[in-house]
Short mmCIF file of C-alpha atoms in Angstrom, two decimals:
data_model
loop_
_atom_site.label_atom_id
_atom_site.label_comp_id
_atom_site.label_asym_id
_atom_site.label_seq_id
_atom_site.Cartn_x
_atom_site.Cartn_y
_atom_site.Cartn_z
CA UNK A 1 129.25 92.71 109.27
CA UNK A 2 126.23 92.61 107.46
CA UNK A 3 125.22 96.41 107.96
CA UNK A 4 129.17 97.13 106.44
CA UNK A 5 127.63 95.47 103.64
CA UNK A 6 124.54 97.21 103.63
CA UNK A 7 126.36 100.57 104.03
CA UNK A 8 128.86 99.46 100.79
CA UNK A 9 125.61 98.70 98.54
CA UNK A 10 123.97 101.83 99.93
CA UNK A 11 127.15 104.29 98.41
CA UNK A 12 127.77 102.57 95.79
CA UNK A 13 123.74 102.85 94.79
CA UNK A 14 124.28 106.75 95.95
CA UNK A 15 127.05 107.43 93.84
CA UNK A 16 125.22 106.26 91.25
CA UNK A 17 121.86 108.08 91.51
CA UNK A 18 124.21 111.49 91.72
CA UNK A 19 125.51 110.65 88.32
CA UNK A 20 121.59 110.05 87.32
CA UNK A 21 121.22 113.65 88.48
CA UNK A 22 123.77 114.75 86.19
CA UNK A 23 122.79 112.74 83.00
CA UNK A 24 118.75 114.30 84.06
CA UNK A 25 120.45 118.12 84.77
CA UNK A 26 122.19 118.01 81.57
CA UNK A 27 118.81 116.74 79.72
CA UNK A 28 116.47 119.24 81.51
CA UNK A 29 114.54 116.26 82.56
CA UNK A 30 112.77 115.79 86.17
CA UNK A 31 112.21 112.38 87.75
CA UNK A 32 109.11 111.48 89.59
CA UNK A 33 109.58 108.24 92.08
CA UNK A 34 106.04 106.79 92.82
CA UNK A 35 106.64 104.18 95.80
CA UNK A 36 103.65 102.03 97.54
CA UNK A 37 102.30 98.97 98.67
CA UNK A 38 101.54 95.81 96.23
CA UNK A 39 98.47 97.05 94.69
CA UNK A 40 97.55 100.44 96.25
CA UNK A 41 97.21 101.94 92.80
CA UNK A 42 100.17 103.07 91.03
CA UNK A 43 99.74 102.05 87.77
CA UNK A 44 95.74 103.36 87.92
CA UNK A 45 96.79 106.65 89.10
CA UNK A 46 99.64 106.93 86.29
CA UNK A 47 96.43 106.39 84.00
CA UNK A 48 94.70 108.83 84.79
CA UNK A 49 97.09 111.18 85.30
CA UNK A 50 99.51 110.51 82.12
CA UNK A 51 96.78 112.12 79.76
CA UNK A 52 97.06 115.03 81.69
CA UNK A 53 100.81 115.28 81.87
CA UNK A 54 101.24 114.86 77.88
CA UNK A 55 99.39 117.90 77.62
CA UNK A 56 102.53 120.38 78.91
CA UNK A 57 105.14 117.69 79.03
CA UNK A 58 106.92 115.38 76.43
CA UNK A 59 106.79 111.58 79.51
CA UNK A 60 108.55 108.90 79.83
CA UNK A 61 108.30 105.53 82.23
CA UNK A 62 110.56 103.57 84.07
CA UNK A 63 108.34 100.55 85.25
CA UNK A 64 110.13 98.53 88.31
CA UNK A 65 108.48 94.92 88.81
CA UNK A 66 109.76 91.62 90.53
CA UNK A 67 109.00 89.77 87.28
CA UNK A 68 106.09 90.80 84.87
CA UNK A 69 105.47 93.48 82.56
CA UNK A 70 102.01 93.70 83.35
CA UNK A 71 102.30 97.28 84.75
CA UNK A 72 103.55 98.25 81.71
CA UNK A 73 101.68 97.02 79.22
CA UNK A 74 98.78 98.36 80.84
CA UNK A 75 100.76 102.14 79.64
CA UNK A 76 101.46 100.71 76.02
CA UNK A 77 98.07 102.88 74.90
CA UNK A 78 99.88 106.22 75.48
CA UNK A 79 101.91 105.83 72.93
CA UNK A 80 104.84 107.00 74.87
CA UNK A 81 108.39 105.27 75.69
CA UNK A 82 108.09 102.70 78.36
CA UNK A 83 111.07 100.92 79.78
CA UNK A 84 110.59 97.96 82.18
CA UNK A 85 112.67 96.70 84.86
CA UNK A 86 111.95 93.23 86.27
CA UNK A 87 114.68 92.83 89.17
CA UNK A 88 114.33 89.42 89.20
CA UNK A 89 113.19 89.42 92.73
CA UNK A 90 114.26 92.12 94.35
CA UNK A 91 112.27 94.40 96.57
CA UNK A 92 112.85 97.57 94.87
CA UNK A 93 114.60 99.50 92.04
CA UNK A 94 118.34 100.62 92.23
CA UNK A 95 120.38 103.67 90.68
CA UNK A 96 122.06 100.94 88.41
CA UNK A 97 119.43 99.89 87.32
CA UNK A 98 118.12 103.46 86.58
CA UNK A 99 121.24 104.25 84.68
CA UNK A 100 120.83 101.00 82.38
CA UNK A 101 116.89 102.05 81.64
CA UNK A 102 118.22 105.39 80.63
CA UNK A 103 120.02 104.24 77.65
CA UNK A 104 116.63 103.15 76.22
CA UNK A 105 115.02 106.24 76.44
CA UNK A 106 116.10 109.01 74.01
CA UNK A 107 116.82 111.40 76.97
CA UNK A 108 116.84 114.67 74.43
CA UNK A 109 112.97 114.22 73.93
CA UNK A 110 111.73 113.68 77.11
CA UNK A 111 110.31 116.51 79.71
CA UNK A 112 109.85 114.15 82.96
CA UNK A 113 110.24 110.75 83.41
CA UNK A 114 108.54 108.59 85.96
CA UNK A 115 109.45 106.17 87.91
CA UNK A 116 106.88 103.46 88.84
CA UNK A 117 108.94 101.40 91.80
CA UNK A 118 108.11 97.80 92.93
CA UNK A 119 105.09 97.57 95.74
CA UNK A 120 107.01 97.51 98.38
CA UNK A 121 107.25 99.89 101.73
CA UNK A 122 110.68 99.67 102.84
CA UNK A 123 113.02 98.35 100.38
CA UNK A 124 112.88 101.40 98.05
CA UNK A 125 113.07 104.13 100.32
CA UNK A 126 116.63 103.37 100.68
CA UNK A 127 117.90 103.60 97.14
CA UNK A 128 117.70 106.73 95.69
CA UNK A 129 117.59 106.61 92.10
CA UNK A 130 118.83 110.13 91.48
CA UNK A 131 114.97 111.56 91.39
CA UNK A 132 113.82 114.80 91.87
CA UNK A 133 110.77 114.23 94.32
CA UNK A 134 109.30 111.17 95.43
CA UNK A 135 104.94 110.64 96.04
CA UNK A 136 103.73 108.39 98.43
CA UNK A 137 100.67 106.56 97.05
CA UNK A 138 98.74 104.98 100.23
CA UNK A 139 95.43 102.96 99.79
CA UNK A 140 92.97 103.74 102.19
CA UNK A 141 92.15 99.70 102.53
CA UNK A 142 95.63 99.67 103.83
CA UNK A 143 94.45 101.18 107.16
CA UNK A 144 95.74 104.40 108.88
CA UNK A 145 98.20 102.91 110.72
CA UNK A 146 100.61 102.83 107.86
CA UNK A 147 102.86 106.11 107.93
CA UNK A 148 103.36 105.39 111.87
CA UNK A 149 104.54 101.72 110.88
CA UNK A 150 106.46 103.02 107.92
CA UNK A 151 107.83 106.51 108.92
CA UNK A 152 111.03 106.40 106.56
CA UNK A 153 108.88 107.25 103.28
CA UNK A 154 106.10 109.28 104.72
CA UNK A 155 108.92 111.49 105.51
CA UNK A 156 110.81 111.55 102.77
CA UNK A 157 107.99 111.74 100.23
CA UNK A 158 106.82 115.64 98.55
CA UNK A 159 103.72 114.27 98.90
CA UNK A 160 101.25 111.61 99.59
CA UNK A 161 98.15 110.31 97.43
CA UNK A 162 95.53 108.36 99.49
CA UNK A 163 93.90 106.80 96.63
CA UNK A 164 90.69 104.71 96.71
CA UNK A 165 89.18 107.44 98.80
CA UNK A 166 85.87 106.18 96.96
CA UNK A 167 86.05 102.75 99.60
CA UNK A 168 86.28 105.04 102.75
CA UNK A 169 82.54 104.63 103.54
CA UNK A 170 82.63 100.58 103.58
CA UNK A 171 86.22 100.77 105.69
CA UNK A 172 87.07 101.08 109.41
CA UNK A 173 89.52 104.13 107.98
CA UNK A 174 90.43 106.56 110.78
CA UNK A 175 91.38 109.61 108.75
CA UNK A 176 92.16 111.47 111.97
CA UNK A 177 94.45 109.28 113.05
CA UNK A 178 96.24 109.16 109.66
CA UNK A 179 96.63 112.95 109.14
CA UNK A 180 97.78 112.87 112.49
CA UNK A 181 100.59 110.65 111.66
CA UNK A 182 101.21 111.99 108.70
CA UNK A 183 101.89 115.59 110.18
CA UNK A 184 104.14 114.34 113.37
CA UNK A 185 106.27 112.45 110.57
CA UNK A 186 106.01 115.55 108.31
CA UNK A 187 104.44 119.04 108.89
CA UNK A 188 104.94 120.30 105.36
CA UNK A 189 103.38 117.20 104.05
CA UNK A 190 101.27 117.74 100.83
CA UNK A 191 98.60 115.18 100.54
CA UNK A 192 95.84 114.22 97.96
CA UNK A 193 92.97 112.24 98.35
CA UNK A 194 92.20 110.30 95.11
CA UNK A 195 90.10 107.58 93.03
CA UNK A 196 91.53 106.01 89.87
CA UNK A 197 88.60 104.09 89.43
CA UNK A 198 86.41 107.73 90.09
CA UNK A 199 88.91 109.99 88.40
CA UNK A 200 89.04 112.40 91.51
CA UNK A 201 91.44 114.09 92.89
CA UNK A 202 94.25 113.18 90.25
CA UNK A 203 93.91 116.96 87.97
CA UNK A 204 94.59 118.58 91.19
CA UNK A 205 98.02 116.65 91.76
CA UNK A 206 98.76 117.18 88.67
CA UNK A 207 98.12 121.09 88.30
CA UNK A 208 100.11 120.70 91.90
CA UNK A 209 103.48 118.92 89.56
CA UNK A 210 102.80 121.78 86.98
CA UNK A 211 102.92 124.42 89.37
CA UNK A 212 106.36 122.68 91.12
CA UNK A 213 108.09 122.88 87.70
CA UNK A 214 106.80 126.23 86.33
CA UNK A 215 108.78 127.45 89.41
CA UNK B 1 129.50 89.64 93.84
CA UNK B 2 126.52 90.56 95.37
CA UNK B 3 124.79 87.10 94.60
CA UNK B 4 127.68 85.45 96.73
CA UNK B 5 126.46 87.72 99.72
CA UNK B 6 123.08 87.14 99.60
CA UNK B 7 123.99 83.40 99.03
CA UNK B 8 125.69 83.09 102.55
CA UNK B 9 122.85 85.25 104.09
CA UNK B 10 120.52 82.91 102.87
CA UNK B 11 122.82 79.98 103.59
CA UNK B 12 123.26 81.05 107.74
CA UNK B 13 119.46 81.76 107.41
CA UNK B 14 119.00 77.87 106.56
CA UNK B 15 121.25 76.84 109.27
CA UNK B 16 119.35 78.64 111.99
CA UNK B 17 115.54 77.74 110.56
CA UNK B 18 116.84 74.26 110.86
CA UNK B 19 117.81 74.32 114.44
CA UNK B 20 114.50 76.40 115.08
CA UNK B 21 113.12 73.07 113.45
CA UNK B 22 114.31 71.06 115.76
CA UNK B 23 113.28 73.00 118.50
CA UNK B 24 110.11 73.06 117.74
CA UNK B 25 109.99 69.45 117.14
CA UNK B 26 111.42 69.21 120.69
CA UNK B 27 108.44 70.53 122.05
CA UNK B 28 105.80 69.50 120.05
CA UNK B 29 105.11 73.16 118.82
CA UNK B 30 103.47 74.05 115.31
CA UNK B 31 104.80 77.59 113.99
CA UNK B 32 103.01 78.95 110.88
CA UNK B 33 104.06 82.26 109.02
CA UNK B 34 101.90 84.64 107.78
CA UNK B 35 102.77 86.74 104.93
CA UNK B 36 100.88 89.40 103.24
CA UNK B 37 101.53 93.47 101.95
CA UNK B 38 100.81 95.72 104.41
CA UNK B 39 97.65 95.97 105.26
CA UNK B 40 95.72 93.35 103.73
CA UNK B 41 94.72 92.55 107.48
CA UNK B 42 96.93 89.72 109.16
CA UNK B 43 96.50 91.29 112.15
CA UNK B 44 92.71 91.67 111.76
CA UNK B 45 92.08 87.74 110.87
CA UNK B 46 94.27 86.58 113.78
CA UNK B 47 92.13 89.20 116.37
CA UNK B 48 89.39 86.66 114.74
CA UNK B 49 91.47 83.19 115.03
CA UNK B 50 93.10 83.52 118.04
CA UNK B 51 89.87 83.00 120.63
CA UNK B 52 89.15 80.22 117.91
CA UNK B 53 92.38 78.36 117.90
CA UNK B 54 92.64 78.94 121.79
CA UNK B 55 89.48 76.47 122.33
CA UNK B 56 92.40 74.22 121.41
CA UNK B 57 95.68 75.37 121.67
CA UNK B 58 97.87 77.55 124.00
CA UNK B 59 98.96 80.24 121.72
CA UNK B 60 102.18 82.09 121.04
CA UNK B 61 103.06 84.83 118.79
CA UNK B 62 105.77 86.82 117.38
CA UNK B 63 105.00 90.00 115.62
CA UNK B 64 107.59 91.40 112.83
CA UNK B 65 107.19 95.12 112.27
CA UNK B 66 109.87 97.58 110.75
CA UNK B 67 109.87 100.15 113.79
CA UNK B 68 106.35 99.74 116.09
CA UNK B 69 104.62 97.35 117.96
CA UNK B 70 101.48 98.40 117.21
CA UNK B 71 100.06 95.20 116.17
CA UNK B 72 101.20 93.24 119.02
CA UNK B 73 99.41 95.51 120.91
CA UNK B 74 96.14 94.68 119.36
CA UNK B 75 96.59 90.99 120.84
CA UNK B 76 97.28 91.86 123.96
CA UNK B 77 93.67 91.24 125.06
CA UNK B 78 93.79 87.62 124.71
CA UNK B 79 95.98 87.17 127.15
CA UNK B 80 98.33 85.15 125.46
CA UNK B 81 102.09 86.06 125.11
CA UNK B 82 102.96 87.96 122.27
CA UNK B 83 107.04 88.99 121.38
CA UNK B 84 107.64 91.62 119.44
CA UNK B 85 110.62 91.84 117.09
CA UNK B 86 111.43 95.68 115.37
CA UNK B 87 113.51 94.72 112.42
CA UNK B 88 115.00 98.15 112.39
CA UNK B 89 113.91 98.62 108.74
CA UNK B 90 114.95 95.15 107.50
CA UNK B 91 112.01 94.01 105.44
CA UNK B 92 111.46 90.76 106.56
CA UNK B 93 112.09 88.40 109.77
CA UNK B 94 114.87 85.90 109.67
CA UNK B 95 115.28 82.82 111.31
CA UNK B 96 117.76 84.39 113.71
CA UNK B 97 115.33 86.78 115.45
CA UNK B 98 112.66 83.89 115.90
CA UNK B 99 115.41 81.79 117.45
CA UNK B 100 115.70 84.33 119.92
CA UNK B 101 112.34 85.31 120.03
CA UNK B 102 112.03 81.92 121.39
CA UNK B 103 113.91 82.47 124.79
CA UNK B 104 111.05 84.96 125.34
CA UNK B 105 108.23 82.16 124.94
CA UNK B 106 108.21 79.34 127.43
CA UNK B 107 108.36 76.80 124.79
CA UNK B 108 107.26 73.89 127.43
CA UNK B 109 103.44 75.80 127.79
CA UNK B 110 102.95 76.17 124.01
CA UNK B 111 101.30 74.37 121.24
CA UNK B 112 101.12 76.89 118.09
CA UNK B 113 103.32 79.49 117.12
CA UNK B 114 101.63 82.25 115.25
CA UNK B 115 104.39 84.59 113.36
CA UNK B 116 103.39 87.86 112.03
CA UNK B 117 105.96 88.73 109.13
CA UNK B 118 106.51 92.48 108.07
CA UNK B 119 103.62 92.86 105.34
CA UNK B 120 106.04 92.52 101.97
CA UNK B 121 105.23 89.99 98.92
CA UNK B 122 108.57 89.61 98.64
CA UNK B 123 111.68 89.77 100.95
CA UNK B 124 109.78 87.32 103.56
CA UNK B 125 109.38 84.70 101.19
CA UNK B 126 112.97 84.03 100.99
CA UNK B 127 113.71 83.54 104.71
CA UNK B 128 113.04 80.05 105.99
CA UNK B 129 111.85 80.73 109.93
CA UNK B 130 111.79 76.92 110.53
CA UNK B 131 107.77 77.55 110.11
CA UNK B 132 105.60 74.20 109.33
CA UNK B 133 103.81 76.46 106.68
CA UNK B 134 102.70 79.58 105.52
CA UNK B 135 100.15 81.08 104.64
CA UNK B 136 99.42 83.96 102.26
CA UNK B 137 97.20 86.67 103.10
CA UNK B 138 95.59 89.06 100.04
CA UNK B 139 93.49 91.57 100.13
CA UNK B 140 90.64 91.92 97.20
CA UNK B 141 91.68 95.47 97.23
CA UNK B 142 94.97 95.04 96.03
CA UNK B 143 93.91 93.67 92.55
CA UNK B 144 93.74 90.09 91.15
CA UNK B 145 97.24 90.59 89.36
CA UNK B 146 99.18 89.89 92.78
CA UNK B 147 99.66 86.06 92.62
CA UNK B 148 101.02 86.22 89.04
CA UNK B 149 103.61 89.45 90.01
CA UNK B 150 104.56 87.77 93.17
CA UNK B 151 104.75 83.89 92.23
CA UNK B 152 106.98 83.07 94.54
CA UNK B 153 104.80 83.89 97.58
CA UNK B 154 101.89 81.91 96.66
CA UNK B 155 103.61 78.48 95.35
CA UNK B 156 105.42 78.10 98.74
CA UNK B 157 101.91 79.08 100.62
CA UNK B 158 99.46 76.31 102.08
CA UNK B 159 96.42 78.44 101.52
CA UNK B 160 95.96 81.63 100.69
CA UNK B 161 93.35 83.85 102.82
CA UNK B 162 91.50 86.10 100.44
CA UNK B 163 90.46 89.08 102.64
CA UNK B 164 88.54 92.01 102.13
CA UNK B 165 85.86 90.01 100.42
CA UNK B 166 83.46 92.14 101.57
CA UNK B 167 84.26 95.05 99.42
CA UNK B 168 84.58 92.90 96.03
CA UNK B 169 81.29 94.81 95.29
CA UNK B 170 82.92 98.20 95.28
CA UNK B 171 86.29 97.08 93.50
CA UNK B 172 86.91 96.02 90.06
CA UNK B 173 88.14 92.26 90.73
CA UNK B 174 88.15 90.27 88.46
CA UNK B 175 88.26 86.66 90.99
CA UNK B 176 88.36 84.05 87.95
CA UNK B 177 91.62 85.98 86.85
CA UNK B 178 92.85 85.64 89.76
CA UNK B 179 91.73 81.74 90.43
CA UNK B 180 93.12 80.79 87.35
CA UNK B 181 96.58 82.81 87.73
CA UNK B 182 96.51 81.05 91.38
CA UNK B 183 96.08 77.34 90.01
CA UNK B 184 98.44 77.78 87.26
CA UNK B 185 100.93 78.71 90.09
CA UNK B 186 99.56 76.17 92.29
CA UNK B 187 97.27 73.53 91.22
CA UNK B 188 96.41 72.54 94.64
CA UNK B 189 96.50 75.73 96.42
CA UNK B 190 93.68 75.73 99.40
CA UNK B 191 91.95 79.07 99.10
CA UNK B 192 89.37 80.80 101.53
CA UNK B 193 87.78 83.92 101.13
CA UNK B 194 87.62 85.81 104.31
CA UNK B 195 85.99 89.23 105.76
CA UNK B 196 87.48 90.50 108.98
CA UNK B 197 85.74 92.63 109.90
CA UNK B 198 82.19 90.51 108.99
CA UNK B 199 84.26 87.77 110.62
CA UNK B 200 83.67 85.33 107.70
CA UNK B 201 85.51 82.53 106.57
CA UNK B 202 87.49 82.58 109.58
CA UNK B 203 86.31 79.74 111.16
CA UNK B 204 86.28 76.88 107.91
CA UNK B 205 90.17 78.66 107.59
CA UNK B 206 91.16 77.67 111.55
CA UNK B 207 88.76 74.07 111.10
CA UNK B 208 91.19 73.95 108.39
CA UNK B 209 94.40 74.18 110.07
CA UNK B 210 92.74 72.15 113.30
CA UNK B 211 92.02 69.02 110.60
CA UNK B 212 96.21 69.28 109.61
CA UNK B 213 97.33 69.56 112.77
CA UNK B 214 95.22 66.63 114.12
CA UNK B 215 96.21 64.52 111.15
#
């Protein structure tokens, strides 16, 4: 009964990312999905790496949140469109509400938009929003365990960020272990190890998105 | 439309944490629910609060995970019996899976109830398990902005365990931002700072639960 339910919300949210994928085809525009934990370092990654991105690219953001703005805010200084979502709850962004963030954006002068989901490992994997890619952003103080105990995104995910790389010495972080994971769940599996807070590794994913979308 | 649904869901959910009430009333059992993102180290405070607690309690736990039992695993060693429930995805335990979690325990030999929810801020939070409290779990590393984006979480808690104190040092953490967005939620919140893995705070957190459950 319940998963009937589930699998209703779950089209429904489908049919409406493929009509996102239209509006974005039709605009030349690629979406970027960032999902992670509560505070593994989204928004300090986007940052770092937004700077970087205005210098080929023409960005917008989609910020997802339960019920603050905080996130962005903290983008205001870019001087670059920023539409937030608060879902009022929720556990993750939906096409819908993709759709409805849209219409605030003036689609003809944007390059790539990005989505910044709500910190959460589960609930957004299921919805796609109609993006091109989706990145993975795992904190290192999260432990390695993670893409074993949530296999869903590490293997849907283009690639993975292991940000605060720069805490790795003062952790019990078994980096063996975690590529190990990583590469049963996914082979092909991209992965970047980064500091907001050092400014490392964050060019190189981005010269990695340039490269994606010269091609 | 959907609303309605999740109001029914919520309603059932209700139904069954009360009976799970009254079954633990029955036999004299505490249950407390811990709640935290993944990876801010539930796991790692009870491998510290278990041998504590069991100076004065027989111990039960349930585990929530999305797809592994990884974590019950990790309590194996104290000998104490441990169900594991997958949630198959779901992100969150309901009070339908302790209920029959409960046929696994024998009820008659216990005195606590320890349940490990899936590590989300959110979707837990909604889901009554018929638990005499809970208790919030946060690691430093995830940034002092969590209690205001997740309010919910942290005015239903009893305490809050603030772990990962040990790496303040290497974080930017701003702690009186994060007191005063905590009291402002909760003017009465109990707070400990804890280390796991420098086992501190541990103990004044279980003397803590020990003085409530003697009361």
């Amino acid at each position: 009964m319940e998963i009937k339910i589930l699998k209703n919300v779950l089209d429904k949210n489908l049919d409406r990312a493929n009509k996102n994928r239209d509006i974005l085809l039709e605009h030349g525009i690629k979406m970027i999905n960032f999902i992670s934990s509560p505070g593994a370092g989204k928004t300090a990654i986007l940052e770092k790496a937004i700077p970087l991105l205005q210098l080929h690219y023409s960005i917008g953001v989609i910020e997802g949140d339960a019920y603050t703005s905080r996130d962005a805010k903290r983008l205001q200084k870019f001087n670059i469109p920023v539409v937030q979502i608060n879902t009022e709850g929720a556990c993750h962004l939906d096409s819908n509400s993709i759709f409805y963030a849209f219409k605030e954006l003036d689609l003809n002068g944007l390059d790539i938009i990005i989505v910044e989901n709500v910190g959460n490992l589960i609930c957004p994997v299921a919805f796609d929003l109609g993006e091109e890619m989706r990145i993975a952003v795992l904190s290192t103080t999260e432990g390695e365990d993670k893409p074993a105990k949530y296999p869903m995104l590490f293997r849907e995910a283009s690639a993975v960020l292991l940000n605060k790389i720069d805490l790795v010495p003062y952790l019990e972080f078994d980096k063996n272990s975690f590529l190990r994971d990583i590469f049963t769940i996914n082979p092909e599996m991209t992965i970047f190890e980064t500091s907001a807070i050092q400014n490392s590794g964050i060019t190189e994913f981005v010269e990695w998105l340039i490269n994606i979308w010269k091609a």
